[in-house]
PDB file of C-alpha atoms in Angstrom:
ATOM      1  CA  MET A 244     -22.905  22.518   9.403  1.00 34.00           C
ATOM      2  CA  THR A 245     -25.456  21.965   6.680  1.00 32.00           C
ATOM      3  CA  THR A 246     -23.161  23.467   4.071  1.00 33.00           C
ATOM      4  CA  SER A 247     -20.274  21.227   5.124  1.00 34.00           C
ATOM      5  CA  THR A 248     -22.397  18.079   4.989  1.00 37.00           C
ATOM      6  CA  THR A 249     -23.725  18.983   1.561  1.00 35.00           C
ATOM      7  CA  HIS A 250     -20.180  19.515   0.301  1.00 37.00           C
ATOM      8  CA  VAL A 251     -19.037  16.088   1.507  1.00 37.00           C
ATOM      9  CA  ASP A 252     -22.064  14.331   0.039  1.00 45.00           C
ATOM     10  CA  ALA A 253     -21.515  16.039  -3.308  1.00 51.00           C
ATOM     11  CA  ALA A 254     -17.824  15.112  -3.455  1.00 90.00           C
ATOM     12  CA  THR A 255     -16.624  12.293  -5.637  1.00 96.00           C
ATOM     13  CA  PRO A 256     -16.064   8.876  -3.991  1.00 97.00           C
ATOM     14  CA  SER A 257     -12.299   9.159  -4.407  1.00 97.00           C
ATOM     15  CA  ALA A 258     -12.265  12.625  -2.812  1.00 96.00           C
ATOM     16  CA  ARG A 259     -14.361  11.391   0.073  1.00 97.00           C
ATOM     17  CA  LEU A 260     -12.082   8.381   0.480  1.00 97.00           C
ATOM     18  CA  ARG A 261      -8.996  10.552   0.572  1.00 95.00           C
ATOM     19  CA  GLU A 262     -10.502  13.067   2.994  1.00 96.00           C
ATOM     20  CA  ALA A 263     -11.994  10.462   5.316  1.00 96.00           C
ATOM     21  CA  THR A 264      -8.686   8.615   5.742  1.00 96.00           C
ATOM     22  CA  VAL A 265      -6.393  11.602   6.331  1.00 95.00           C
ATOM     23  CA  ALA A 266      -6.105  10.925  10.063  1.00 95.00           C
ATOM     24  CA  GLU A 267      -5.240   7.242   9.627  1.00 95.00           C
ATOM     25  CA  HIS A 268      -2.862   7.994   6.764  1.00 94.00           C
ATOM     26  CA  THR A 269      -1.049  10.689   8.743  1.00 94.00           C
ATOM     27  CA  SER A 270      -0.868   8.463  11.802  1.00 95.00           C
ATOM     28  CA  ALA A 271       0.641   5.593   9.829  1.00 94.00           C
ATOM     29  CA  GLU A 272       3.316   7.616   8.053  1.00 91.00           C
ATOM     30  CA  GLY A 273       4.232   9.372  11.290  1.00 93.00           C
ATOM     31  CA  ARG A 274       5.105   6.205  13.187  1.00 95.00           C
ATOM     32  CA  PRO A 275       8.573   6.387  14.827  1.00 96.00           C
ATOM     33  CA  PHE A 276       9.984   3.474  12.828  1.00 97.00           C
ATOM     34  CA  ILE A 277       9.165   5.070   9.479  1.00 96.00           C
ATOM     35  CA  ALA A 278      10.264   8.520  10.644  1.00 96.00           C
ATOM     36  CA  ASP A 279      13.596   7.125  11.884  1.00 97.00           C
ATOM     37  CA  LEU A 280      14.091   5.113   8.696  1.00 97.00           C
ATOM     38  CA  ILE A 281      13.457   8.086   6.419  1.00 96.00           C
ATOM     39  CA  GLU A 282      15.561  10.471   8.489  1.00 96.00           C
ATOM     40  CA  GLY A 283      18.604   8.202   8.477  1.00 97.00           C
ATOM     41  CA  ARG A 284      18.587   7.024  12.081  1.00 97.00           C
ATOM     42  CA  LEU A 285      18.352   3.310  11.295  1.00 97.00           C
ATOM     43  CA  SER A 286      20.159   1.102   8.782  1.00 97.00           C
ATOM     44  CA  LEU A 287      19.784  -0.704   5.484  1.00 97.00           C
ATOM     45  CA  ALA A 288      19.217  -3.871   7.521  1.00 97.00           C
ATOM     46  CA  ASP A 289      16.163  -2.219   9.080  1.00 98.00           C
ATOM     47  CA  TYR A 290      14.902  -1.317   5.626  1.00 98.00           C
ATOM     48  CA  THR A 291      15.374  -4.962   4.615  1.00 98.00           C
ATOM     49  CA  ARG A 292      13.224  -6.065   7.547  1.00 98.00           C
ATOM     50  CA  TYR A 293      10.563  -3.593   6.468  1.00 98.00           C
ATOM     51  CA  LEU A 294      10.580  -4.703   2.834  1.00 98.00           C
ATOM     52  CA  ALA A 295      10.303  -8.353   3.839  1.00 98.00           C
ATOM     53  CA  GLN A 296       7.116  -7.638   5.775  1.00 98.00           C
ATOM     54  CA  LEU A 297       5.710  -5.799   2.750  1.00 98.00           C
ATOM     55  CA  ALA A 298       6.541  -8.777   0.541  1.00 98.00           C
ATOM     56  CA  TYR A 299       4.179 -10.952   2.586  1.00 98.00           C
ATOM     57  CA  VAL A 300       1.462  -8.383   1.992  1.00 98.00           C
ATOM     58  CA  TYR A 301       1.976  -8.375  -1.774  1.00 98.00           C
ATOM     59  CA  GLU A 302       2.068 -12.159  -1.964  1.00 97.00           C
ATOM     60  CA  VAL A 303      -1.581 -12.132  -0.988  1.00 97.00           C
ATOM     61  CA  LEU A 304      -2.639  -8.827  -2.535  1.00 96.00           C
ATOM     62  CA  GLU A 305      -1.481 -10.021  -5.947  1.00 96.00           C
ATOM     63  CA  SER A 306      -2.975 -13.493  -5.584  1.00 94.00           C
ATOM     64  CA  ARG A 307      -6.532 -12.410  -6.439  1.00 93.00           C
ATOM     65  CA  PRO A 308      -7.304 -13.576  -9.982  1.00 91.00           C
ATOM     66  CA  ALA A 309      -8.829 -11.089 -12.382  1.00 89.00           C
ATOM     67  CA  ARG A 310     -12.581 -11.582 -12.683  1.00 88.00           C
ATOM     68  CA  PRO A 311     -14.611 -10.728 -15.778  1.00 87.00           C
ATOM     69  CA  ASP A 312     -16.873  -8.339 -13.899  1.00 88.00           C
ATOM     70  CA  GLU A 313     -14.091  -6.412 -12.137  1.00 91.00           C
ATOM     71  CA  PRO A 314     -12.533  -3.120 -13.279  1.00 92.00           C
ATOM     72  CA  GLU A 315      -9.320  -3.671 -15.195  1.00 93.00           C
ATOM     73  CA  PHE A 316      -7.321  -1.098 -13.233  1.00 94.00           C
ATOM     74  CA  LEU A 317      -7.357  -3.423 -10.221  1.00 95.00           C
ATOM     75  CA  HIS A 318      -5.236  -5.893 -12.158  1.00 94.00           C
ATOM     76  CA  ASP A 319      -2.878  -3.557 -13.971  1.00 96.00           C
ATOM     77  CA  PRO A 320       0.354  -5.585 -14.317  1.00 96.00           C
ATOM     78  CA  ARG A 321       2.357  -2.360 -14.225  1.00 97.00           C
ATOM     79  CA  LEU A 322       1.497  -2.010 -10.540  1.00 97.00           C
ATOM     80  CA  ALA A 323       2.611  -5.488  -9.447  1.00 97.00           C
ATOM     81  CA  ARG A 324       5.326  -5.271  -6.781  1.00 97.00           C
ATOM     82  CA  LEU A 325       6.001  -8.805  -5.538  1.00 98.00           C
ATOM     83  CA  ALA A 326       8.620  -9.702  -8.141  1.00 97.00           C
ATOM     84  CA  ALA A 327      10.429  -6.407  -7.484  1.00 98.00           C
ATOM     85  CA  ALA A 328      10.301  -6.981  -3.727  1.00 98.00           C
ATOM     86  CA  ARG A 329      11.820 -10.445  -4.128  1.00 98.00           C
ATOM     87  CA  HIS A 330      14.519  -9.065  -6.395  1.00 98.00           C
ATOM     88  CA  ASP A 331      15.404  -6.259  -4.005  1.00 98.00           C
ATOM     89  CA  LEU A 332      15.499  -8.573  -1.002  1.00 98.00           C
ATOM     90  CA  ALA A 333      17.973 -10.798  -2.828  1.00 98.00           C
ATOM     91  CA  GLU A 334      20.091  -7.746  -3.675  1.00 98.00           C
ATOM     92  CA  LEU A 335      19.935  -6.747   0.005  1.00 98.00           C
ATOM     93  CA  GLY A 336      21.324 -10.133   1.023  1.00 97.00           C
ATOM     94  CA  ALA A 337      18.019 -11.745   2.013  1.00 97.00           C
ATOM     95  CA  ILE A 338      17.543 -14.321  -0.744  1.00 95.00           C
ATOM     96  CA  ASP A 339      15.817 -16.669   1.708  1.00 96.00           C
ATOM     97  CA  TRP A 340      13.738 -13.866   3.206  1.00 96.00           C
ATOM     98  CA  HIS A 341      10.947 -16.167   4.362  1.00 96.00           C
ATOM     99  CA  THR A 342      13.421 -17.782   6.756  1.00 97.00           C
ATOM    100  CA  ALA A 343      15.518 -14.715   7.576  1.00 96.00           C
ATOM    101  CA  HIS A 344      12.515 -12.446   8.143  1.00 97.00           C
ATOM    102  CA  PRO A 345       9.414 -14.440   9.068  1.00 97.00           C
ATOM    103  CA  PRO A 346       6.139 -12.514   9.232  1.00 98.00           C
ATOM    104  CA  LEU A 347       5.633 -10.589  12.436  1.00 97.00           C
ATOM    105  CA  PRO A 348       2.449 -11.362  14.381  1.00 97.00           C
ATOM    106  CA  VAL A 349       0.803  -8.187  13.143  1.00 97.00           C
ATOM    107  CA  THR A 350       1.865  -8.981   9.571  1.00 98.00           C
ATOM    108  CA  GLN A 351       0.167 -12.340   9.979  1.00 98.00           C
ATOM    109  CA  ARG A 352      -3.025 -10.521  10.980  1.00 98.00           C
ATOM    110  CA  TYR A 353      -2.654  -8.181   8.011  1.00 98.00           C
ATOM    111  CA  VAL A 354      -2.137 -11.124   5.655  1.00 98.00           C
ATOM    112  CA  ALA A 355      -5.123 -12.940   7.136  1.00 98.00           C
ATOM    113  CA  ARG A 356      -7.319  -9.942   6.373  1.00 98.00           C
ATOM    114  CA  LEU A 357      -5.951  -9.776   2.834  1.00 97.00           C
ATOM    115  CA  HIS A 358      -6.767 -13.444   2.316  1.00 96.00           C
ATOM    116  CA  GLU A 359     -10.329 -12.613   3.280  1.00 96.00           C
ATOM    117  CA  VAL A 360     -10.668  -9.722   0.857  1.00 95.00           C
ATOM    118  CA  ALA A 361      -8.774 -11.458  -1.958  1.00 93.00           C
ATOM    119  CA  GLY A 362     -11.160 -14.381  -1.784  1.00 92.00           C
ATOM    120  CA  ASP A 363     -14.314 -12.303  -1.445  1.00 90.00           C
ATOM    121  CA  ASP A 364     -16.658 -11.912  -4.417  1.00 91.00           C
ATOM    122  CA  ASP A 365     -17.282  -8.370  -3.215  1.00 93.00           C
ATOM    123  CA  VAL A 366     -14.613  -6.168  -4.773  1.00 95.00           C
ATOM    124  CA  ILE A 367     -15.029  -3.181  -2.425  1.00 96.00           C
ATOM    125  CA  PRO A 368     -12.752  -4.392   0.427  1.00 97.00           C
ATOM    126  CA  TYR A 369     -10.127  -5.467  -2.093  1.00 97.00           C
ATOM    127  CA  LEU A 370     -10.289  -2.088  -3.813  1.00 97.00           C
ATOM    128  CA  ALA A 371      -9.689  -0.355  -0.477  1.00 98.00           C
ATOM    129  CA  GLN A 372      -6.633  -2.475   0.298  1.00 97.00           C
ATOM    130  CA  HIS A 373      -5.372  -2.093  -3.268  1.00 97.00           C
ATOM    131  CA  TYR A 374      -5.791   1.688  -3.146  1.00 97.00           C
ATOM    132  CA  THR A 375      -4.006   1.989   0.186  1.00 97.00           C
ATOM    133  CA  ARG A 376      -0.913   0.048  -0.810  1.00 96.00           C
ATOM    134  CA  TYR A 377      -0.353   0.907  -4.459  1.00 96.00           C
ATOM    135  CA  LEU A 378      -1.120   4.599  -4.282  1.00 95.00           C
ATOM    136  CA  GLY A 379       1.165   4.665  -1.281  1.00 93.00           C
ATOM    137  CA  ASP A 380       3.947   3.141  -3.374  1.00 94.00           C
ATOM    138  CA  LEU A 381       3.348   5.717  -6.079  1.00 94.00           C
ATOM    139  CA  SER A 382       3.415   8.561  -3.542  1.00 92.00           C
ATOM    140  CA  GLY A 383       5.287   8.231  -0.243  1.00 90.00           C
ATOM    141  CA  GLY A 384       7.148   5.219  -1.553  1.00 91.00           C
ATOM    142  CA  GLN A 385       9.073   7.482  -3.892  1.00 93.00           C
ATOM    143  CA  ILE A 386      10.320   9.458  -0.896  1.00 94.00           C
ATOM    144  CA  ILE A 387      11.391   6.270   0.858  1.00 95.00           C
ATOM    145  CA  ALA A 388      13.446   5.240  -2.172  1.00 96.00           C
ATOM    146  CA  THR A 389      15.209   8.597  -2.262  1.00 96.00           C
ATOM    147  CA  MET A 390      15.993   8.492   1.448  1.00 96.00           C
ATOM    148  CA  MET A 391      17.257   4.885   1.360  1.00 97.00           C
ATOM    149  CA  SER A 392      19.731   5.898  -1.311  1.00 97.00           C
ATOM    150  CA  ARG A 393      20.726   9.137   0.397  1.00 97.00           C
ATOM    151  CA  HIS A 394      21.125   7.878   3.964  1.00 97.00           C
ATOM    152  CA  TYR A 395      22.110   4.238   3.565  1.00 98.00           C
ATOM    153  CA  GLY A 396      23.685   4.012   0.130  1.00 97.00           C
ATOM    154  CA  ALA A 397      21.029   1.705  -1.280  1.00 97.00           C
ATOM    155  CA  THR A 398      21.706   1.026  -4.944  1.00 97.00           C
ATOM    156  CA  GLU A 399      19.248   1.225  -7.829  1.00 96.00           C
ATOM    157  CA  ASP A 400      19.225  -2.588  -7.947  1.00 97.00           C
ATOM    158  CA  GLN A 401      18.120  -2.629  -4.303  1.00 98.00           C
ATOM    159  CA  LEU A 402      15.275  -0.177  -4.891  1.00 98.00           C
ATOM    160  CA  THR A 403      13.436  -1.526  -7.942  1.00 98.00           C
ATOM    161  CA  PHE A 404      10.339  -1.909  -5.752  1.00 97.00           C
ATOM    162  CA  TYR A 405       9.731   1.820  -6.160  1.00 96.00           C
ATOM    163  CA  ARG A 406      10.316   2.002  -9.909  1.00 95.00           C
ATOM    164  CA  PHE A 407       7.276   2.106 -12.163  1.00 96.00           C
ATOM    165  CA  ASP A 408       9.048   2.509 -15.480  1.00 93.00           C
ATOM    166  CA  GLN A 409       6.093   1.336 -17.565  1.00 93.00           C
ATOM    167  CA  ILE A 410       3.655   3.786 -16.032  1.00 94.00           C
ATOM    168  CA  GLY A 411       5.198   7.070 -17.077  1.00 89.00           C
ATOM    169  CA  LYS A 412       4.080  10.112 -15.106  1.00 94.00           C
ATOM    170  CA  LEU A 413       3.009   8.944 -11.680  1.00 95.00           C
ATOM    171  CA  VAL A 414       0.863  11.979 -10.890  1.00 96.00           C
ATOM    172  CA  ALA A 415      -1.218  11.420 -14.019  1.00 97.00           C
ATOM    173  CA  TYR A 416      -1.577   7.738 -13.212  1.00 97.00           C
ATOM    174  CA  LYS A 417      -2.770   8.451  -9.678  1.00 96.00           C
ATOM    175  CA  ARG A 418      -5.295  10.937 -11.006  1.00 97.00           C
ATOM    176  CA  ALA A 419      -6.596   8.366 -13.487  1.00 97.00           C
ATOM    177  CA  TYR A 420      -6.791   5.739 -10.727  1.00 97.00           C
ATOM    178  CA  ARG A 421      -9.031   7.994  -8.652  1.00 97.00           C
ATOM    179  CA  GLU A 422     -11.161   8.734 -11.694  1.00 97.00           C
ATOM    180  CA  HIS A 423     -11.616   4.994 -12.178  1.00 97.00           C
ATOM    181  CA  ILE A 424     -12.987   4.798  -8.641  1.00 97.00           C
ATOM    182  CA  ASP A 425     -15.352   7.670  -9.372  1.00 97.00           C
ATOM    183  CA  HIS A 426     -16.677   5.938 -12.490  1.00 96.00           C
ATOM    184  CA  LEU A 427     -17.595   2.708 -10.688  1.00 96.00           C
ATOM    185  CA  GLY A 428     -21.011   4.094  -9.778  1.00 95.00           C
ATOM    186  CA  LEU A 429     -20.681   3.239  -6.090  1.00 96.00           C
ATOM    187  CA  ASP A 430     -23.693   3.907  -3.905  1.00 96.00           C
ATOM    188  CA  GLU A 431     -23.521   5.488  -0.457  1.00 96.00           C
ATOM    189  CA  THR A 432     -23.222   2.176   1.374  1.00 97.00           C
ATOM    190  CA  GLN A 433     -20.400   1.034  -0.884  1.00 97.00           C
ATOM    191  CA  VAL A 434     -18.494   4.293  -0.473  1.00 97.00           C
ATOM    192  CA  GLN A 435     -18.706   4.010   3.289  1.00 97.00           C
ATOM    193  CA  ARG A 436     -17.503   0.415   3.209  1.00 97.00           C
ATOM    194  CA  LEU A 437     -14.627   1.505   0.981  1.00 98.00           C
ATOM    195  CA  ILE A 438     -13.676   4.159   3.525  1.00 98.00           C
ATOM    196  CA  ASP A 439     -13.969   1.770   6.460  1.00 98.00           C
ATOM    197  CA  GLU A 440     -11.724  -0.825   4.837  1.00 98.00           C
ATOM    198  CA  ALA A 441      -9.149   1.767   3.807  1.00 98.00           C
ATOM    199  CA  ARG A 442      -9.009   2.997   7.391  1.00 97.00           C
ATOM    200  CA  ARG A 443      -8.451  -0.580   8.484  1.00 97.00           C
ATOM    201  CA  ALA A 444      -5.645  -0.941   5.930  1.00 97.00           C
ATOM    202  CA  TYR A 445      -3.873   2.164   7.207  1.00 97.00           C
ATOM    203  CA  GLU A 446      -4.215   0.931  10.778  1.00 97.00           C
ATOM    204  CA  LEU A 447      -2.729  -2.439   9.833  1.00 97.00           C
ATOM    205  CA  ASN A 448       0.205  -0.744   8.145  1.00 97.00           C
ATOM    206  CA  ALA A 449       0.743   1.438  11.206  1.00 97.00           C
ATOM    207  CA  ALA A 450       0.717  -1.637  13.419  1.00 97.00           C
ATOM    208  CA  VAL A 451       3.388  -3.271  11.243  1.00 98.00           C
ATOM    209  CA  PHE A 452       5.573  -0.179  11.620  1.00 97.00           C
ATOM    210  CA  ASP A 453       5.102  -0.252  15.381  1.00 97.00           C
ATOM    211  CA  GLU A 454       6.065  -3.908  15.600  1.00 97.00           C
ATOM    212  CA  LEU A 455       9.090  -3.388  13.380  1.00 97.00           C
ATOM    213  CA  GLY A 456      10.178  -0.623  15.717  1.00 96.00           C
ATOM    214  CA  ALA A 457       9.694  -2.784  18.786  1.00 95.00           C
ATOM    215  CA  ALA A 458      11.496  -5.740  17.205  1.00 88.00           C
ATOM    216  CA  GLY A 459      14.490  -3.616  16.310  1.00 77.00           C
ATOM    217  CA  ALA A 460      14.719  -1.854  19.676  1.00 66.00           C
TER     218      ALA A 460
END
């Protein structure tokens, strides 16, 4: 027990963050709606509903202005997804997506939390939400894009949300992102708050998937 605790304490903040959120991450990506979508049991219309809910998330996530004292990687324009989401929704036949796909109640709760963290002078909660969404897009999001094309015939113009052409090698970028976290000099309290908020972000995403599944049933 002592050896295990020492190992965790000695780990980098990004490693601790990743390890501490495995359960929530696994739970979110294993939700029936996402599993059915990826395995071809739904439709492109269901994917459109999903992307519309994500667009509400990015509207707020990308509304936080860059601040002089914040790390630059949190405002890397190469990560921005809202414009791509809007483009894809139009290509999917949902030009007026705000009207066609209003935010679900749980999405409204998610967005409300993002408004809180986007407006907070404390960058830690925002970093946790940022990490959860963008690293997800760079990782599992790539699988979603492949499956939407394979199962539902989604075109490249309908899947620009998952293209990061300006970034280059995604694995290297993700590694650098985690190194940025490790170089912030976070203390123990800050690391724990980062973990807590990331867990909350995963739980909010899982709740959106659940509500999408219920709405489409």
